[in-house]
Short mmCIF file of C-alpha atoms in Angstrom, two decimals:
data_model
loop_
_atom_site.label_atom_id
_atom_site.label_comp_id
_atom_site.label_asym_id
_atom_site.label_seq_id
_atom_site.Cartn_x
_atom_site.Cartn_y
_atom_site.Cartn_z
CA MET A 1 -79.82 -37.37 -5.14
CA VAL A 2 -80.51 -34.10 -6.95
CA SER A 3 -77.49 -32.72 -8.81
CA ASN A 4 -76.09 -29.27 -8.08
CA SER A 5 -77.01 -28.09 -11.58
CA ALA A 6 -80.60 -29.28 -11.14
CA MET A 7 -80.84 -27.53 -7.77
CA ALA A 8 -79.47 -24.32 -9.30
CA CYS A 9 -82.01 -24.51 -12.11
CA LEU A 10 -84.84 -25.05 -9.63
CA TYR A 11 -83.62 -22.10 -7.56
CA GLU A 12 -83.58 -19.81 -10.60
CA LYS A 13 -87.10 -20.83 -11.55
CA ASN A 14 -88.37 -20.26 -8.00
CA VAL A 15 -86.74 -16.83 -7.81
CA ALA A 16 -88.17 -15.86 -11.21
CA SER A 17 -91.62 -16.97 -10.05
CA ARG A 18 -91.36 -14.88 -6.88
CA LEU A 19 -90.28 -11.86 -8.90
CA HIS A 20 -93.25 -12.38 -11.20
CA LEU A 21 -95.63 -12.27 -8.22
CA VAL A 22 -93.98 -9.11 -6.92
CA LEU A 23 -94.39 -7.45 -10.32
CA VAL A 24 -98.05 -8.43 -10.56
CA PHE A 25 -98.55 -6.74 -7.18
CA CYS A 26 -96.64 -3.63 -8.30
CA ILE A 27 -98.66 -3.38 -11.50
CA SER A 28 -101.88 -3.60 -9.50
CA LEU A 29 -100.76 -0.59 -7.44
CA VAL A 30 -100.21 1.61 -10.49
CA VAL A 31 -103.54 3.19 -11.38
CA SER A 32 -102.61 5.86 -13.92
CA GLY A 33 -100.27 7.17 -16.58
CA PHE A 34 -97.00 5.48 -17.34
CA ALA A 35 -94.44 7.75 -18.94
CA GLU A 36 -94.02 6.79 -22.57
CA LEU A 37 -90.65 5.48 -23.68
CA GLN A 38 -88.63 8.15 -25.46
CA THR A 39 -88.74 7.74 -29.23
CA PHE A 40 -85.97 8.60 -31.69
CA GLN A 41 -86.47 8.84 -35.44
CA HIS A 42 -84.08 7.49 -38.07
CA ALA A 43 -85.02 7.68 -41.74
CA LYS A 44 -84.79 4.63 -43.98
CA LYS A 45 -83.14 4.82 -47.40
CA ASP A 46 -84.91 6.35 -50.39
CA ASP A 47 -85.64 2.85 -51.72
CA GLY A 48 -87.44 1.99 -48.47
CA SER A 49 -84.76 -0.38 -47.15
CA LEU A 50 -82.74 -0.27 -43.94
CA SER A 51 -79.34 -1.79 -43.16
CA PHE A 52 -77.45 -1.93 -39.88
CA LEU A 53 -74.82 -3.81 -37.91
CA VAL A 54 -75.24 -5.35 -34.45
CA VAL A 55 -72.33 -5.84 -32.03
CA GLY A 56 -72.09 -6.38 -28.30
CA ASP A 57 -69.67 -6.92 -25.41
CA TRP A 58 -66.93 -4.96 -27.10
CA GLY A 59 -65.33 -2.22 -24.97
CA ARG A 60 -61.80 -3.47 -24.20
CA ARG A 61 -59.56 -0.66 -25.50
CA GLY A 62 -58.93 -2.59 -28.69
CA PHE A 63 -57.70 -5.76 -27.00
CA TYR A 64 -59.11 -9.28 -27.44
CA ASN A 65 -59.46 -8.60 -31.17
CA GLN A 66 -61.84 -5.68 -30.64
CA SER A 67 -59.85 -3.66 -33.19
CA ALA A 68 -59.88 -6.56 -35.65
CA VAL A 69 -63.65 -6.92 -35.37
CA ALA A 70 -64.03 -3.15 -35.79
CA LEU A 71 -61.95 -3.28 -38.98
CA GLN A 72 -64.24 -5.89 -40.54
CA MET A 73 -67.34 -4.04 -39.34
CA GLY A 74 -66.08 -1.06 -41.29
CA ARG A 75 -65.59 -3.14 -44.42
CA ILE A 76 -68.98 -4.87 -44.27
CA GLY A 77 -70.63 -1.61 -43.23
CA GLU A 78 -69.37 0.01 -46.42
CA GLN A 79 -70.54 -2.88 -48.59
CA LEU A 80 -74.04 -2.75 -47.09
CA ASP A 81 -74.18 1.06 -46.89
CA ILE A 82 -75.41 0.77 -43.30
CA ASP A 83 -77.70 3.34 -41.74
CA PHE A 84 -76.62 2.83 -38.12
CA VAL A 85 -75.10 0.44 -35.57
CA VAL A 86 -76.88 -1.30 -32.68
CA SER A 87 -74.88 -2.11 -29.54
CA THR A 88 -76.30 -4.84 -27.32
CA GLY A 89 -74.51 -3.67 -24.17
CA ASP A 90 -71.44 -4.30 -22.03
CA ASN A 91 -70.05 -1.30 -23.82
CA PHE A 92 -67.13 -0.71 -21.44
CA TYR A 93 -65.20 -3.37 -19.53
CA GLY A 94 -64.61 -4.30 -16.85
CA ASP A 95 -66.76 -1.92 -14.74
CA GLY A 96 -68.46 0.51 -17.11
CA LEU A 97 -67.40 4.16 -17.15
CA ARG A 98 -66.02 5.89 -14.07
CA ASP A 99 -67.57 9.24 -15.09
CA GLU A 100 -68.17 11.38 -18.17
CA ASN A 101 -64.43 12.05 -18.50
CA ASP A 102 -63.33 8.42 -18.32
CA PRO A 103 -60.72 7.88 -21.09
CA ALA A 104 -62.28 4.48 -21.76
CA PHE A 105 -64.89 6.24 -23.89
CA LEU A 106 -62.18 7.35 -26.28
CA GLU A 107 -59.99 4.27 -25.98
CA SER A 108 -62.79 1.71 -26.37
CA PHE A 109 -65.18 3.54 -28.70
CA LYS A 110 -64.18 6.74 -30.46
CA ASP A 111 -60.62 5.64 -31.29
CA ILE A 112 -61.60 2.08 -32.28
CA TYR A 113 -64.56 2.40 -34.63
CA THR A 114 -62.89 4.82 -37.02
CA ALA A 115 -64.00 3.46 -40.42
CA THR A 116 -65.96 5.89 -42.56
CA SER A 117 -68.93 3.51 -42.74
CA LEU A 118 -69.13 3.41 -38.94
CA GLN A 119 -69.48 7.18 -38.58
CA LYS A 120 -73.22 6.69 -38.24
CA GLN A 121 -75.48 6.80 -35.21
CA TRP A 122 -74.87 4.10 -32.59
CA TYR A 123 -77.93 3.06 -30.58
CA SER A 124 -76.90 1.35 -27.34
CA VAL A 125 -78.30 -0.29 -24.24
CA LEU A 126 -76.57 -0.94 -20.93
CA GLY A 127 -75.18 -4.34 -19.99
CA ASN A 128 -74.43 -5.76 -16.56
CA HIS A 129 -70.79 -4.63 -16.74
CA ASP A 130 -71.98 -1.10 -17.53
CA TYR A 131 -74.06 -1.18 -14.35
CA ARG A 132 -70.86 -1.73 -12.37
CA GLY A 133 -69.77 1.79 -13.24
CA ASP A 134 -71.51 5.17 -13.39
CA THR A 135 -74.55 4.37 -15.52
CA GLU A 136 -75.55 8.02 -15.67
CA ALA A 137 -72.23 8.80 -17.36
CA GLN A 138 -73.05 6.52 -20.29
CA LEU A 139 -76.48 8.12 -20.61
CA SER A 140 -75.12 11.66 -20.37
CA PRO A 141 -75.47 14.12 -23.28
CA ALA A 142 -71.88 15.12 -22.45
CA LEU A 143 -70.63 12.02 -24.26
CA ARG A 144 -72.46 13.09 -27.41
CA LYS A 145 -70.43 16.30 -27.35
CA ILE A 146 -67.30 14.14 -27.44
CA ASP A 147 -68.68 11.85 -30.15
CA SER A 148 -72.05 12.64 -31.72
CA ARG A 149 -72.52 9.00 -32.79
CA TRP A 150 -73.15 7.89 -29.23
CA LEU A 151 -76.73 7.46 -28.01
CA CYS A 152 -77.35 5.26 -24.99
CA GLN A 153 -80.53 5.09 -22.92
CA ARG A 154 -81.90 2.60 -20.42
CA SER A 155 -84.97 1.83 -22.53
CA PHE A 156 -86.20 3.64 -25.63
CA ILE A 157 -87.78 3.30 -29.06
CA LEU A 158 -86.18 3.80 -32.45
CA ASN A 159 -88.68 4.40 -35.26
CA THR A 160 -87.45 4.00 -38.83
CA GLY A 161 -90.85 3.73 -40.50
CA ILE A 162 -90.25 0.26 -41.89
CA ALA A 163 -89.18 -1.06 -38.46
CA GLU A 164 -89.53 -0.10 -34.84
CA PHE A 165 -86.81 -1.08 -32.38
CA PHE A 166 -87.66 -1.39 -28.70
CA PHE A 167 -84.52 -1.19 -26.56
CA VAL A 168 -85.04 -2.77 -23.13
CA ASP A 169 -82.93 -2.41 -19.99
CA THR A 170 -82.60 -6.08 -18.99
CA THR A 171 -79.98 -5.96 -16.21
CA PRO A 172 -82.47 -5.02 -13.44
CA PHE A 173 -84.51 -8.16 -14.28
CA VAL A 174 -81.68 -10.52 -13.31
CA ASN A 175 -81.83 -11.57 -9.66
CA LYS A 176 -78.25 -12.70 -9.17
CA TYR A 177 -76.85 -9.18 -9.50
CA LEU A 178 -78.76 -8.14 -6.39
CA VAL A 179 -76.85 -10.66 -4.28
CA ASP A 180 -73.48 -10.31 -6.03
CA LYS A 181 -71.03 -9.55 -3.22
CA ASP A 182 -68.02 -9.20 -5.51
CA HIS A 183 -69.19 -6.15 -7.47
CA ASN A 184 -71.01 -2.90 -6.86
CA TYR A 185 -73.93 -2.03 -9.12
CA ASP A 186 -75.34 1.43 -9.79
CA TRP A 187 -79.03 0.95 -9.01
CA ARG A 188 -79.76 4.66 -8.38
CA ALA A 189 -82.46 5.04 -11.05
CA VAL A 190 -83.81 1.50 -10.69
CA SER A 191 -85.12 1.41 -7.11
CA PRO A 192 -87.63 0.25 -6.15
CA ARG A 193 -86.82 -2.54 -8.54
CA GLY A 194 -90.25 -4.15 -8.70
CA THR A 195 -91.92 -0.87 -9.66
CA TYR A 196 -89.18 -0.08 -12.19
CA ILE A 197 -89.63 -3.40 -14.01
CA ALA A 198 -93.43 -3.26 -13.83
CA ASN A 199 -93.45 0.24 -15.34
CA LEU A 200 -91.00 -0.78 -18.05
CA LEU A 201 -93.04 -3.83 -19.05
CA GLN A 202 -96.23 -1.77 -19.15
CA ASP A 203 -94.56 0.93 -21.26
CA LEU A 204 -93.28 -1.75 -23.62
CA LYS A 205 -96.75 -3.31 -23.96
CA VAL A 206 -98.30 0.06 -24.78
CA ALA A 207 -95.59 0.87 -27.33
CA LEU A 208 -95.76 -2.53 -29.03
CA ASN A 209 -99.53 -2.36 -29.16
CA LYS A 210 -99.41 1.05 -30.86
CA SER A 211 -96.76 0.06 -33.38
CA THR A 212 -97.78 -0.29 -37.02
CA ALA A 213 -94.26 -1.00 -38.28
CA LYS A 214 -93.66 -3.84 -40.70
CA TRP A 215 -90.92 -5.20 -38.44
CA LYS A 216 -90.89 -5.19 -34.64
CA ILE A 217 -87.46 -5.75 -33.13
CA VAL A 218 -86.63 -5.84 -29.41
CA VAL A 219 -83.05 -5.28 -28.24
CA GLY A 220 -81.70 -6.15 -24.80
CA HIS A 221 -78.39 -7.14 -23.29
CA HIS A 222 -79.31 -10.52 -21.82
CA ALA A 223 -80.37 -13.49 -23.90
CA ILE A 224 -83.83 -14.94 -23.63
CA ARG A 225 -82.62 -18.15 -25.27
CA SER A 226 -78.96 -19.10 -25.60
CA VAL A 227 -76.73 -22.17 -25.68
CA GLY A 228 -73.68 -20.12 -24.72
CA HIS A 229 -71.88 -19.80 -21.39
CA HIS A 230 -74.67 -17.89 -19.60
CA GLY A 231 -77.55 -19.74 -21.25
CA ASP A 232 -81.23 -18.80 -21.00
CA THR A 233 -82.30 -15.98 -18.68
CA PRO A 234 -85.20 -17.34 -16.56
CA GLU A 235 -86.42 -13.90 -15.51
CA LEU A 236 -86.76 -12.79 -19.14
CA ILE A 237 -88.50 -16.02 -20.11
CA SER A 238 -91.00 -15.44 -17.30
CA LEU A 239 -91.56 -11.69 -17.66
CA LEU A 240 -90.43 -10.38 -21.05
CA LEU A 241 -91.02 -13.26 -23.46
CA PRO A 242 -94.82 -13.37 -22.99
CA VAL A 243 -94.97 -9.68 -23.95
CA LEU A 244 -92.97 -10.32 -27.11
CA LYS A 245 -95.13 -13.26 -28.13
CA ALA A 246 -98.38 -11.41 -27.46
CA HIS A 247 -97.34 -8.53 -29.71
CA ASN A 248 -95.93 -10.43 -32.68
CA VAL A 249 -92.32 -9.38 -32.25
CA ASP A 250 -90.14 -10.61 -35.12
CA MET A 251 -86.67 -10.58 -33.57
CA TYR A 252 -85.02 -10.35 -30.17
CA MET A 253 -81.39 -9.22 -30.36
CA ASN A 254 -78.97 -9.46 -27.44
CA GLY A 255 -75.38 -9.80 -26.31
CA HIS A 256 -74.12 -11.05 -22.91
CA ASP A 257 -72.97 -14.43 -24.21
CA HIS A 258 -69.70 -13.80 -26.02
CA CYS A 259 -70.67 -15.63 -29.16
CA LEU A 260 -72.84 -15.46 -32.26
CA GLU A 261 -76.01 -17.51 -32.43
CA HIS A 262 -79.42 -17.85 -34.01
CA ILE A 263 -82.28 -19.76 -32.40
CA SER A 264 -85.83 -19.91 -33.78
CA CYS A 265 -88.77 -19.88 -31.41
CA LEU A 266 -90.89 -22.96 -32.13
CA ASP A 267 -94.24 -21.50 -31.03
CA SER A 268 -93.97 -17.95 -32.39
CA PRO A 269 -92.21 -16.08 -35.24
CA ILE A 270 -89.50 -14.73 -32.90
CA GLN A 271 -85.88 -15.20 -33.96
CA TYR A 272 -83.41 -15.06 -31.06
CA LEU A 273 -80.22 -13.43 -32.33
CA THR A 274 -77.12 -13.16 -30.15
CA SER A 275 -74.34 -10.79 -31.17
CA GLY A 276 -72.07 -10.50 -28.15
CA ALA A 277 -68.72 -11.28 -29.77
CA GLY A 278 -67.27 -7.80 -30.23
CA SER A 279 -64.07 -8.66 -28.36
CA LYS A 280 -63.33 -11.42 -25.83
CA ALA A 281 -64.87 -14.75 -26.82
CA TRP A 282 -64.03 -18.47 -27.06
CA ARG A 283 -65.64 -19.53 -23.77
CA GLY A 284 -65.61 -23.15 -24.93
CA ASP A 285 -68.82 -24.33 -23.27
CA VAL A 286 -71.97 -24.99 -25.26
CA LYS A 287 -75.26 -26.20 -23.83
CA SER A 288 -77.48 -28.75 -25.55
CA TYR A 289 -80.58 -27.43 -27.31
CA ASN A 290 -83.47 -28.48 -29.51
CA ASN A 291 -81.97 -29.23 -32.93
CA GLN A 292 -85.05 -27.93 -34.70
CA ALA A 293 -84.77 -24.54 -32.97
CA MET A 294 -80.97 -24.19 -33.11
CA LYS A 295 -79.99 -22.65 -36.44
CA PHE A 296 -76.43 -21.45 -35.81
CA PHE A 297 -73.81 -21.12 -33.10
CA TYR A 298 -70.26 -19.76 -33.26
CA ASP A 299 -68.09 -19.44 -30.16
CA GLY A 300 -65.66 -16.86 -31.59
CA GLN A 301 -65.52 -13.14 -32.24
CA GLY A 302 -67.59 -11.32 -34.82
CA PHE A 303 -70.76 -9.36 -35.47
CA MET A 304 -74.11 -9.41 -37.27
CA SER A 305 -75.71 -7.47 -40.12
CA VAL A 306 -79.38 -6.99 -40.93
CA LYS A 307 -81.05 -5.64 -44.08
CA LEU A 308 -84.78 -4.94 -43.99
CA THR A 309 -87.21 -4.26 -46.82
CA GLY A 310 -90.98 -4.23 -46.95
CA LEU A 311 -90.93 -7.87 -48.00
CA ASP A 312 -88.06 -9.55 -46.21
CA ALA A 313 -85.29 -9.42 -43.63
CA LYS A 314 -81.82 -10.74 -44.35
CA ILE A 315 -79.60 -11.60 -41.40
CA ALA A 316 -75.89 -12.43 -41.68
CA PHE A 317 -73.15 -13.29 -39.17
CA TYR A 318 -69.43 -12.62 -39.76
CA ASP A 319 -66.30 -13.71 -37.92
CA VAL A 320 -63.27 -11.66 -36.87
CA LEU A 321 -61.82 -11.95 -40.38
CA GLY A 322 -65.03 -10.80 -42.01
CA ARG A 323 -65.90 -14.25 -43.32
CA LEU A 324 -69.59 -14.99 -43.76
CA LEU A 325 -70.68 -17.68 -41.29
CA HIS A 326 -74.47 -17.88 -41.46
CA THR A 327 -77.37 -16.24 -43.29
CA TRP A 328 -81.11 -16.30 -42.72
CA LYS A 329 -84.03 -14.77 -44.61
CA MET A 330 -87.48 -13.99 -43.23
CA SER A 331 -90.35 -12.94 -45.46
CA LYS A 332 -93.66 -11.16 -44.91
CA PRO A 333 -96.75 -10.69 -47.06
CA LEU A 334 -96.77 -7.44 -49.03
CA HIS A 335 -99.54 -5.81 -47.02
CA SER A 336 -98.64 -7.24 -43.61
CA THR A 337 -98.01 -4.86 -40.71
CA MET A 338 -97.47 -7.62 -38.15
#
């Protein structure tokens, strides 16, 4: 007999394959001009380096150690003289923001990340929990009037000269949310879904192809590869991963799984980096994985830091007490732009 887990895996693969065929059809219908992804500029330091923190799955009004993680982010942020913060989504639990005046924006963001070092720009994507609320509220310029640090878009580009970051809206890729009867999702700007995803993938291909940055980093909410509670995302493996491999992406950063982890791709330079431990964690279930690819996994709360130069990238993970858990260094030739 086939086990339930095997049947579920087969179902996910079949659904991902069907979605792939739909997207191929949608792409074939589009004969001209995709709108380019909006690009934001952020200057690197005078010495040519760039430092930032990455945190995800955090917005719980300070509970589940969110405030404790924020405290250590402030400390490490000061040590590294960070330039900005990247949020990998699920910014506000449990169901996103109700509207632009939802007090959760103050109680889960503005009043939590108060350290001087964290008063820098925050670049954020939406997670699946954010889609359960008013997504347009999180994207609204009105929130920037409340706190100028906040910048959240569905998909966009951040150009720092030394690195380009490609933020991707991954929630619409995931099939199970379409049949979730327990929650309502705000799909207003996503329908028709097949066309939305096809356009996004095409825009991403064009942007990656044009990029001459030393480092190419893609940020999404859902993991491509993960040993955590949610595991791999079949739709992203089928649709997004080939784009990343074809364009020499260096890192894919995500949240969704409430843990910290680092997995190396064995057939490309991509490093899969999960930082989704900004508050509630300790799920307690870990999937088996290739020992050669698996570099680090931590089931608790914490965050990640990255420092980039023209020669190397230094990645570090910290726990809720600010203790260093794992480091990794990637190097590139002096004249490489790939």
